[in-house]
Structures are given as C-alpha cells and as structure tokens.
C-alpha cells in the first residue's frame, strides 16, 4: 500500500457531515490534512467524495435525507456548492487547487463521454490540481444513477489506472459479525471473495445520511479487486495509516487483471435500455466464441433504445447472458431480425453490413 503511486480515496457522507445534515468543517479539514500531506511529486490522489445531498439538508430545512428524487436533487444542488467550497478553502491552506468532476453512469457507458472523463481526470492530475469526483445528483435520474459512490469509486479507480483504492467510512473494516457485539473480530485480509462466505455483512451505516453501507463497500472492493486494483476498507480516522501502508482496516488483494475501461463501466455502471433475444447459435457464438452479434442470430427485440445505448443479450429462457452497446435503433430492428448482413447491405445499403453489437463493445455476464 505504501508503494502505490496513484490512489483513489473515497469518503462517505457520514465521515463529513452530521446526522442532522450540514458539513462538519473540522472533519473535512482533518481529511484534507491527510490527503495534502500524502500527495506529492511521486503520489497522485483522486478523491471521490459523497456528501452533497447531506450537506444540503440543513440549509433547506430538511431533517433527514428525502426519499423522493426531486428533493434529493434540490438538496444536492445546494449541497454540492457548499461541499466543493469547503474543500477548496481547506486545500487552499496547502496551496492546492481543486477541480470538480461530476459524473452519471450514462456518461460512462457512452464512448465519447467516457473518453472525455478519462482525459479530464488525467489532465487535472498532470496540471497539479486535486480532482474531486462525485455523482451528478442534481441531474441524475433513477435510470442513470450509480446508486452509491462506493461503486463509483471502484470504477473511477479503474478509469484512472489507480494502484490502490481506499474506501473510508465510519467503520474500521469488515468484521466476522456485528462489530458492536463482543467476540467479533476484524478481517485483516481478504484474498478472495470466498473468504467472506458465511460472514454477515451489515447494510446500514451509523449516521443515516448516505446511501451505502458495508454491502456496497464490499461490492465496490470486489469490482476493483477483479479489475486488478487492491483495496483498503477502513474508517476515515485511520486514513493516514491506510495511505502509509499501516495495519488498519481490511485489505482486499487484487484477484484479476485490468480490462478495457469501457467494458468495466458497461458491466457495472450501465442500465440496459432494452434487450435482444438470441437464438441458440448466437448465444454460443457470443458467449463461448466471443463473437460479435449479427442480425441473423437475433430472435426478438424488447424495449425502446437508440443506437449507442446499452442493451441486454438474452437467451431463449430470458436469462441475460451478455450486455453490449447496440449499433441500431429499436425501430430499425424488426426488419433486421434473422437476416444476413450481406442481404441487408444489398437491400438497405452498406451501412447495414455490420454487427448489431460488436465484440469490442460487449461483456459476458454468464459464461
């Protein structure tokens, strides 16, 4: 951990705000003190920070986090400005400039948007600014939300090719039971997700101002570890120890290799806008042969989608076997079903002599 050169740090709402809402300036400053001192010529840090909605509660007279999307967006609109202003002032004590990057999952599942996000983060780091990433809660709808910033942090870690992901919360690691009960112990290492078999992982945080919990943090750790990025899960008060490579929290060993950025986003951050039902031959070609999906292998179409949208690829039983970015609108699909690309090119033009989903824009869900 101490040798990691590019690090993504995620901090939850409960570590920055009070249960009643509103930013805790001392907590923000304490975190910034750690990050600013660790950051240097040979170490780069990207911060994924929750807290926008929580910060907007008190100013809007809300006693608790609202459940409806409209009031969440209103709280985020007020709170995001307060959050970034607090970070800007705190980092200014160290002469560090802050750059804000707001993302939705829709941004990341579309090729051009994904490329722009990657380029922006790389340039901010190259220019010496400190990137602070958050979900764009003010415009995100239920269909295009990441759902929690833990998952967003795992995907950002992959996007910026991080050497380490640090998840900070109000709990100092994964325990083999309820940490408030005697006799439970912290799991120092997780070498494989099988190590967590039988472990009861709680779902709620203590403060009640965020959307995550231990379940979302473990899932984020699984995503990052599977993409070749080790993870430390600990409490915000132990941030300095975690970044120094100390014995704190739970360390998740990397379990896989890095894959193409967009494919990770497609698998974990996209929301399918429709589905294509494949015949048995197409299922074998896509899943076992890792081939592109051609019109001849499609047996049915479901939903309304446009070219460039993510869609599910289903077998005859309705099981989703893959997910991919489609090259045609839903309204075009009926005349393509079951036909060869050569036949379509003769009848409709050369633009139709192509894959419905190219293998480079496709992830297998069930091998």
Short mmCIF file of C-alpha atoms in Angstrom, two decimals:
data_model
loop_
_atom_site.label_atom_id
_atom_site.label_comp_id
_atom_site.label_asym_id
_atom_site.label_seq_id
_atom_site.Cartn_x
_atom_site.Cartn_y
_atom_site.Cartn_z
CA UNK A 1 0.00 0.00 0.00
CA UNK A 2 2.77 2.39 0.86
CA UNK A 3 4.25 1.97 -2.63
CA UNK A 4 1.07 2.94 -4.52
CA UNK A 5 1.68 5.96 -6.72
CA UNK A 6 -1.82 6.76 -7.99
CA UNK A 7 -4.56 6.34 -5.41
CA UNK A 8 -8.31 6.83 -5.41
CA UNK A 9 -9.76 7.69 -2.00
CA UNK A 10 -13.50 7.53 -1.38
CA UNK A 11 -15.07 9.16 1.65
CA UNK A 12 -18.69 8.70 2.70
CA UNK A 13 -21.24 11.25 3.84
CA UNK A 14 -21.13 10.02 7.43
CA UNK A 15 -17.45 10.96 7.64
CA UNK A 16 -18.03 14.55 6.53
CA UNK A 17 -21.39 15.61 7.93
CA UNK A 18 -23.58 15.37 10.99
CA UNK A 19 -26.63 13.14 11.20
CA UNK A 20 -28.79 16.27 11.13
CA UNK A 21 -27.23 17.41 7.88
CA UNK A 22 -24.63 20.05 7.19
CA UNK A 23 -20.90 19.83 6.73
CA UNK A 24 -18.58 19.32 9.66
CA UNK A 25 -15.70 21.68 8.80
CA UNK A 26 -13.35 20.02 11.27
CA UNK A 27 -13.88 16.61 9.70
CA UNK A 28 -13.29 17.96 6.21
CA UNK A 29 -10.13 19.75 7.32
CA UNK A 30 -8.85 16.61 9.06
CA UNK A 31 -9.26 14.59 5.87
CA UNK A 32 -7.65 17.29 3.73
CA UNK A 33 -4.71 17.46 6.15
CA UNK A 34 -4.02 13.78 5.47
CA UNK A 35 -4.54 13.95 1.70
CA UNK A 36 -2.49 17.10 1.19
CA UNK A 37 0.47 15.68 3.13
CA UNK A 38 0.42 12.34 1.31
CA UNK A 39 0.06 13.95 -2.09
CA UNK A 40 3.44 14.84 -3.55
CA UNK A 41 5.74 14.67 -6.53
CA UNK A 42 5.59 10.88 -6.66
CA UNK A 43 1.99 10.31 -5.46
CA UNK A 44 -1.27 11.35 -7.09
CA UNK A 45 -4.67 11.18 -5.41
CA UNK A 46 -8.20 11.38 -6.79
CA UNK A 47 -10.91 11.91 -4.18
CA UNK A 48 -14.40 10.51 -4.67
CA UNK A 49 -16.49 12.39 -2.15
CA UNK A 50 -20.06 11.84 -1.06
CA UNK A 51 -21.82 14.47 0.99
CA UNK A 52 -23.58 16.80 -1.45
CA UNK A 53 -27.11 15.76 -0.53
CA UNK A 54 -26.28 15.52 3.17
CA UNK A 55 -24.68 18.98 3.10
CA UNK A 56 -27.84 20.45 1.58
CA UNK A 57 -30.26 19.09 4.18
CA UNK A 58 -29.85 21.67 6.94
CA UNK A 59 -29.78 24.74 4.62
CA UNK A 60 -33.08 23.60 3.09
CA UNK A 61 -34.66 22.85 6.47
CA UNK A 62 -34.78 19.09 5.87
CA UNK A 63 -34.43 16.93 8.96
CA UNK A 64 -33.46 13.76 7.13
CA UNK A 65 -32.42 12.58 3.69
CA UNK A 66 -35.51 12.73 1.44
CA UNK A 67 -36.65 9.63 -0.40
CA UNK A 68 -38.07 11.31 -3.49
CA UNK A 69 -35.69 12.10 -6.34
CA UNK A 70 -36.78 15.75 -6.81
CA UNK A 71 -35.91 16.78 -3.24
CA UNK A 72 -32.67 14.78 -3.37
CA UNK A 73 -31.72 16.74 -6.47
CA UNK A 74 -32.62 20.02 -4.79
CA UNK A 75 -30.52 19.13 -1.74
CA UNK A 76 -27.63 18.12 -3.99
CA UNK A 77 -27.88 21.41 -5.89
CA UNK A 78 -27.42 23.37 -2.67
CA UNK A 79 -25.02 20.96 -1.00
CA UNK A 80 -22.62 20.39 -3.91
CA UNK A 81 -21.61 24.04 -3.94
CA UNK A 82 -21.10 24.02 -0.18
CA UNK A 83 -19.09 20.79 -0.35
CA UNK A 84 -16.71 21.97 -3.06
CA UNK A 85 -16.35 25.40 -1.44
CA UNK A 86 -15.32 23.71 1.81
CA UNK A 87 -12.79 21.51 0.02
CA UNK A 88 -11.47 24.49 -1.96
CA UNK A 89 -10.91 26.53 1.19
CA UNK A 90 -9.36 23.62 3.05
CA UNK A 91 -6.92 22.66 0.28
CA UNK A 92 -6.02 26.33 -0.20
CA UNK A 93 -4.22 26.14 3.15
CA UNK A 94 -1.68 23.96 1.31
CA UNK A 95 -1.67 25.98 -1.90
CA UNK A 96 -3.53 23.22 -3.77
CA UNK A 97 -6.22 23.92 -6.36
CA UNK A 98 -9.32 21.76 -6.57
CA UNK A 99 -11.04 20.51 -9.73
CA UNK A 100 -14.61 19.19 -9.60
CA UNK A 101 -15.76 16.32 -11.84
CA UNK A 102 -19.44 15.30 -11.72
CA UNK A 103 -20.44 12.04 -13.40
CA UNK A 104 -23.50 9.95 -14.15
CA UNK A 105 -23.42 6.32 -15.22
CA UNK A 106 -24.84 7.41 -18.57
CA UNK A 107 -21.66 9.43 -19.14
CA UNK A 108 -19.55 6.35 -18.62
CA UNK A 109 -21.45 3.91 -20.83
CA UNK A 110 -21.16 6.18 -23.88
CA UNK A 111 -17.89 6.09 -25.75
CA UNK A 112 -17.27 9.84 -26.21
CA UNK A 113 -18.34 10.78 -22.68
CA UNK A 114 -16.18 8.06 -21.17
CA UNK A 115 -13.16 9.22 -23.13
CA UNK A 116 -13.73 12.83 -22.06
CA UNK A 117 -13.96 11.87 -18.37
CA UNK A 118 -10.70 9.94 -18.58
CA UNK A 119 -8.95 12.79 -20.36
CA UNK A 120 -10.20 15.40 -17.88
CA UNK A 121 -9.02 13.46 -14.83
CA UNK A 122 -5.62 12.76 -16.39
CA UNK A 123 -5.15 16.42 -17.28
CA UNK A 124 -6.15 17.66 -13.83
CA UNK A 125 -3.54 15.38 -12.28
CA UNK A 126 -0.90 16.41 -14.82
CA UNK A 127 -1.54 20.09 -14.07
CA UNK A 128 -1.22 19.61 -10.32
CA UNK A 129 -4.88 20.09 -9.44
CA UNK A 130 -6.67 17.84 -6.97
CA UNK A 131 -9.65 16.10 -8.65
CA UNK A 132 -12.78 15.66 -6.55
CA UNK A 133 -15.36 13.35 -8.12
CA UNK A 134 -18.99 12.95 -7.19
CA UNK A 135 -22.11 11.61 -8.81
CA UNK A 136 -24.03 14.37 -10.57
CA UNK A 137 -27.03 14.06 -8.26
CA UNK A 138 -28.64 17.28 -9.50
CA UNK A 139 -29.43 15.79 -12.91
CA UNK A 140 -29.16 12.03 -12.43
CA UNK A 141 -32.41 10.09 -12.72
CA UNK A 142 -33.20 6.70 -11.25
CA UNK A 143 -32.23 5.13 -14.58
CA UNK A 144 -28.75 6.68 -14.77
CA UNK A 145 -27.59 6.69 -11.16
CA UNK A 146 -24.57 4.80 -9.87
CA UNK A 147 -26.64 4.17 -6.75
CA UNK A 148 -23.78 4.78 -4.36
CA UNK A 149 -20.36 6.38 -4.51
CA UNK A 150 -18.61 3.19 -3.41
CA UNK A 151 -19.26 1.63 -6.80
CA UNK A 152 -18.41 4.93 -8.50
CA UNK A 153 -15.06 4.94 -6.67
CA UNK A 154 -14.22 1.43 -7.88
CA UNK A 155 -14.95 2.42 -11.46
CA UNK A 156 -13.02 5.69 -11.19
CA UNK A 157 -10.04 3.74 -9.81
CA UNK A 158 -10.08 1.66 -12.96
CA UNK A 159 -10.64 4.70 -15.16
CA UNK A 160 -7.53 6.50 -13.87
CA UNK A 161 -5.46 3.28 -13.68
CA UNK A 162 -5.02 3.58 -9.91
CA UNK A 163 -2.61 1.42 -7.94
CA UNK A 164 -4.84 1.42 -4.87
CA UNK A 165 -8.42 2.20 -3.81
CA UNK A 166 -9.06 3.36 -0.24
CA UNK A 167 -12.67 3.29 0.98
CA UNK A 168 -13.20 5.46 4.06
CA UNK A 169 -16.29 5.16 6.21
CA UNK A 170 -17.42 5.20 9.83
CA UNK A 171 -16.46 1.53 10.28
CA UNK A 172 -12.82 0.44 10.52
CA UNK A 173 -13.08 -2.67 8.36
CA UNK A 174 -15.06 -5.83 7.68
CA UNK A 175 -15.90 -7.87 10.77
CA UNK A 176 -16.91 -11.51 11.09
CA UNK A 177 -20.09 -10.37 12.82
CA UNK A 178 -21.77 -7.27 14.24
CA UNK A 179 -18.79 -5.12 15.34
CA UNK A 180 -20.84 -3.73 18.24
CA UNK A 181 -21.09 -7.17 19.80
CA UNK A 182 -18.35 -8.77 21.93
CA UNK A 183 -16.36 -11.60 20.40
CA UNK A 184 -16.30 -10.34 16.82
CA UNK A 185 -13.02 -9.59 15.10
CA UNK A 186 -11.83 -7.56 12.14
CA UNK A 187 -10.82 -9.39 8.98
CA UNK A 188 -7.35 -8.09 8.22
CA UNK A 189 -7.19 -9.55 4.70
CA UNK A 190 -9.49 -10.86 2.01
CA UNK A 191 -7.56 -12.81 -0.61
CA UNK A 192 -10.66 -13.96 -2.45
CA UNK A 193 -14.37 -13.25 -2.05
CA UNK A 194 -14.73 -16.85 -0.88
CA UNK A 195 -13.09 -15.62 2.35
CA UNK A 196 -16.32 -13.77 3.11
CA UNK A 197 -18.55 -16.82 2.78
CA UNK A 198 -20.70 -17.04 5.88
CA UNK A 199 -19.84 -13.51 7.03
CA UNK A 200 -22.92 -11.43 7.86
CA UNK A 201 -22.23 -8.08 6.21
CA UNK A 202 -24.45 -5.28 7.51
CA UNK A 203 -26.22 -2.97 5.09
CA UNK A 204 -26.69 0.27 7.01
CA UNK A 205 -24.25 2.94 8.08
CA UNK A 206 -24.40 4.54 11.51
CA UNK A 207 -25.20 8.12 10.57
CA UNK A 208 -28.13 7.58 8.24
CA UNK A 209 -27.17 10.33 5.78
CA UNK A 210 -25.68 8.21 2.98
CA UNK A 211 -26.93 5.57 0.56
CA UNK A 212 -24.23 2.97 1.09
CA UNK A 213 -23.27 0.57 3.84
CA UNK A 214 -20.88 -2.33 4.23
CA UNK A 215 -22.62 -4.28 1.47
CA UNK A 216 -21.91 -1.59 -1.13
CA UNK A 217 -18.33 -1.22 0.07
CA UNK A 218 -17.62 -4.93 -0.21
CA UNK A 219 -19.20 -4.95 -3.68
CA UNK A 220 -17.01 -1.99 -4.69
CA UNK A 221 -13.97 -3.84 -3.36
CA UNK A 222 -14.97 -6.89 -5.40
CA UNK A 223 -15.26 -4.81 -8.60
CA UNK A 224 -11.90 -3.11 -8.07
CA UNK A 225 -10.07 -6.28 -7.00
CA UNK A 226 -11.40 -8.16 -10.01
CA UNK A 227 -10.00 -5.37 -12.18
CA UNK A 228 -6.54 -5.76 -10.66
CA UNK A 229 -6.73 -2.98 -8.07
CA UNK A 230 -6.14 -3.75 -4.36
CA UNK A 231 -8.48 -2.12 -1.87
CA UNK A 232 -8.25 -0.94 1.74
CA UNK A 233 -11.53 -0.52 3.61
CA UNK A 234 -11.22 1.39 6.88
CA UNK A 235 -12.59 4.35 8.83
CA UNK A 236 -11.84 7.97 7.98
CA UNK A 237 -9.96 8.46 11.25
CA UNK A 238 -7.44 5.86 10.06
CA UNK A 239 -6.92 7.45 6.62
CA UNK A 240 -3.29 8.38 7.33
CA UNK A 241 -2.43 4.85 8.42
CA UNK A 242 -4.12 3.35 5.35
CA UNK A 243 -2.23 5.62 2.96
CA UNK A 244 1.04 4.92 4.73
CA UNK A 245 0.59 1.16 4.41
CA UNK A 246 -0.17 0.61 8.08
CA UNK A 247 -2.06 -2.30 9.60
CA UNK A 248 -5.56 -0.90 9.50
CA UNK A 249 -8.92 -1.90 8.12
CA UNK A 250 -9.46 -4.78 5.73
CA UNK A 251 -7.12 -5.28 2.78
CA UNK A 252 -8.62 -6.84 -0.37
CA UNK A 253 -6.00 -8.42 -2.60
CA UNK A 254 -6.31 -7.95 -6.35
CA UNK A 255 -7.95 -11.04 -7.82
CA UNK A 256 -7.99 -10.28 -11.54
CA UNK A 257 -6.39 -8.33 -14.34
CA UNK A 258 -7.22 -4.96 -15.75
CA UNK A 259 -9.71 -4.99 -18.61
CA UNK A 260 -10.76 -2.35 -21.11
CA UNK A 261 -12.13 0.65 -19.20
CA UNK A 262 -15.43 0.88 -21.02
CA UNK A 263 -16.19 -2.80 -20.54
CA UNK A 264 -15.95 -2.45 -16.77
CA UNK A 265 -18.29 0.53 -16.90
CA UNK A 266 -20.63 -1.35 -19.24
CA UNK A 267 -20.82 -4.30 -16.86
CA UNK A 268 -21.16 -2.45 -13.57
CA UNK A 269 -22.46 1.06 -14.28
CA UNK A 270 -24.77 0.87 -17.27
CA UNK A 271 -28.54 0.45 -17.22
CA UNK A 272 -29.84 -1.57 -20.18
CA UNK A 273 -32.42 0.33 -22.23
CA UNK A 274 -33.77 -2.81 -23.87
CA UNK A 275 -32.98 -6.40 -24.77
CA UNK A 276 -32.17 -8.57 -27.75
CA UNK A 277 -33.25 -12.21 -27.62
CA UNK A 278 -30.72 -14.54 -29.26
CA UNK A 279 -31.20 -17.93 -30.84
CA UNK A 280 -29.12 -20.84 -29.53
CA UNK A 281 -26.45 -20.48 -32.19
CA UNK A 282 -25.96 -16.81 -31.45
CA UNK A 283 -25.72 -17.50 -27.72
CA UNK A 284 -22.91 -19.98 -28.35
CA UNK A 285 -21.15 -17.60 -30.76
CA UNK A 286 -21.30 -14.65 -28.34
CA UNK A 287 -20.67 -16.42 -25.03
CA UNK A 288 -18.33 -19.26 -25.99
CA UNK A 289 -16.83 -17.92 -29.20
CA UNK A 290 -16.61 -14.29 -28.05
CA UNK A 291 -18.02 -13.22 -31.41
CA UNK A 292 -19.96 -10.11 -32.38
CA UNK A 293 -23.74 -10.32 -32.54
CA UNK A 294 -25.06 -10.35 -36.11
CA UNK A 295 -28.67 -9.73 -37.20
CA UNK A 296 -29.07 -13.37 -38.28
CA UNK A 297 -28.77 -14.55 -34.67
CA UNK A 298 -31.49 -12.31 -33.22
CA UNK A 299 -34.89 -13.85 -32.48
CA UNK A 300 -36.63 -10.92 -30.79
CA UNK A 301 -36.38 -7.33 -29.58
CA UNK A 302 -37.66 -5.76 -26.36
CA UNK A 303 -37.80 -2.14 -25.20
CA UNK A 304 -37.11 1.24 -26.76
CA UNK A 305 -33.47 2.10 -27.33
CA UNK A 306 -31.28 4.16 -29.63
CA UNK A 307 -28.00 3.38 -31.33
CA UNK A 308 -25.26 3.70 -28.70
CA UNK A 309 -27.45 2.54 -25.80
CA UNK A 310 -26.55 -0.47 -23.62
CA UNK A 311 -28.83 -3.48 -24.08
CA UNK A 312 -29.05 -6.95 -22.59
CA UNK A 313 -28.46 -10.02 -24.73
CA UNK A 314 -30.77 -12.82 -23.56
CA UNK A 315 -31.07 -16.49 -24.35
CA UNK A 316 -34.33 -18.23 -25.15
CA UNK A 317 -35.19 -18.64 -21.45
CA UNK A 318 -34.91 -14.91 -20.81
CA UNK A 319 -31.60 -15.11 -18.96
CA UNK A 320 -29.22 -12.20 -19.60
CA UNK A 321 -26.00 -13.77 -20.90
CA UNK A 322 -24.25 -10.58 -22.00
CA UNK A 323 -24.54 -6.82 -22.21
CA UNK A 324 -23.45 -4.64 -25.10
CA UNK A 325 -23.72 -1.32 -26.88
CA UNK A 326 -26.15 -1.61 -29.78
CA UNK A 327 -25.48 -0.09 -33.21
CA UNK A 328 -29.09 0.33 -34.33
CA UNK A 329 -32.28 1.95 -33.02
CA UNK A 330 -35.03 -0.32 -31.72
CA UNK A 331 -37.35 0.80 -34.51
CA UNK A 332 -34.84 -0.46 -37.09
CA UNK A 333 -34.51 -3.92 -35.58
CA UNK A 334 -37.67 -5.69 -36.85
CA UNK A 335 -36.50 -5.61 -40.46
CA UNK A 336 -33.01 -6.86 -39.48
CA UNK A 337 -34.01 -9.88 -37.40
CA UNK A 338 -32.80 -13.22 -38.74
CA UNK A 339 -31.22 -11.79 -41.89
CA UNK A 340 -27.63 -11.87 -43.10
CA UNK A 341 -25.55 -8.69 -43.29
CA UNK A 342 -24.91 -9.32 -46.99
CA UNK A 343 -28.63 -9.47 -47.73
CA UNK A 344 -29.26 -6.33 -45.68
CA UNK A 345 -26.49 -4.46 -47.48
CA UNK A 346 -27.99 -5.30 -50.87
CA UNK A 347 -31.46 -4.18 -49.82
CA UNK A 348 -30.81 -1.28 -47.42
CA UNK A 349 -27.29 -0.09 -48.22
CA UNK A 350 -23.71 -0.63 -46.99
CA UNK A 351 -24.44 0.97 -43.58
CA UNK A 352 -26.34 -2.22 -42.68
CA UNK A 353 -23.47 -4.58 -43.41
CA UNK A 354 -22.25 -4.53 -39.81
CA UNK A 355 -22.72 -6.07 -36.40
CA UNK A 356 -25.68 -5.25 -34.19
CA UNK A 357 -23.30 -5.42 -31.21
CA UNK A 358 -19.55 -5.52 -31.84
CA UNK A 359 -17.49 -7.86 -29.68
CA UNK A 360 -15.34 -4.91 -28.52
CA UNK A 361 -18.49 -3.32 -27.01
CA UNK A 362 -19.75 -6.45 -25.27
CA UNK A 363 -19.28 -8.06 -21.85
CA UNK A 364 -20.22 -11.62 -20.91
CA UNK A 365 -22.38 -11.90 -17.80
CA UNK A 366 -22.82 -15.70 -17.65
CA UNK A 367 -20.09 -17.75 -19.35
#
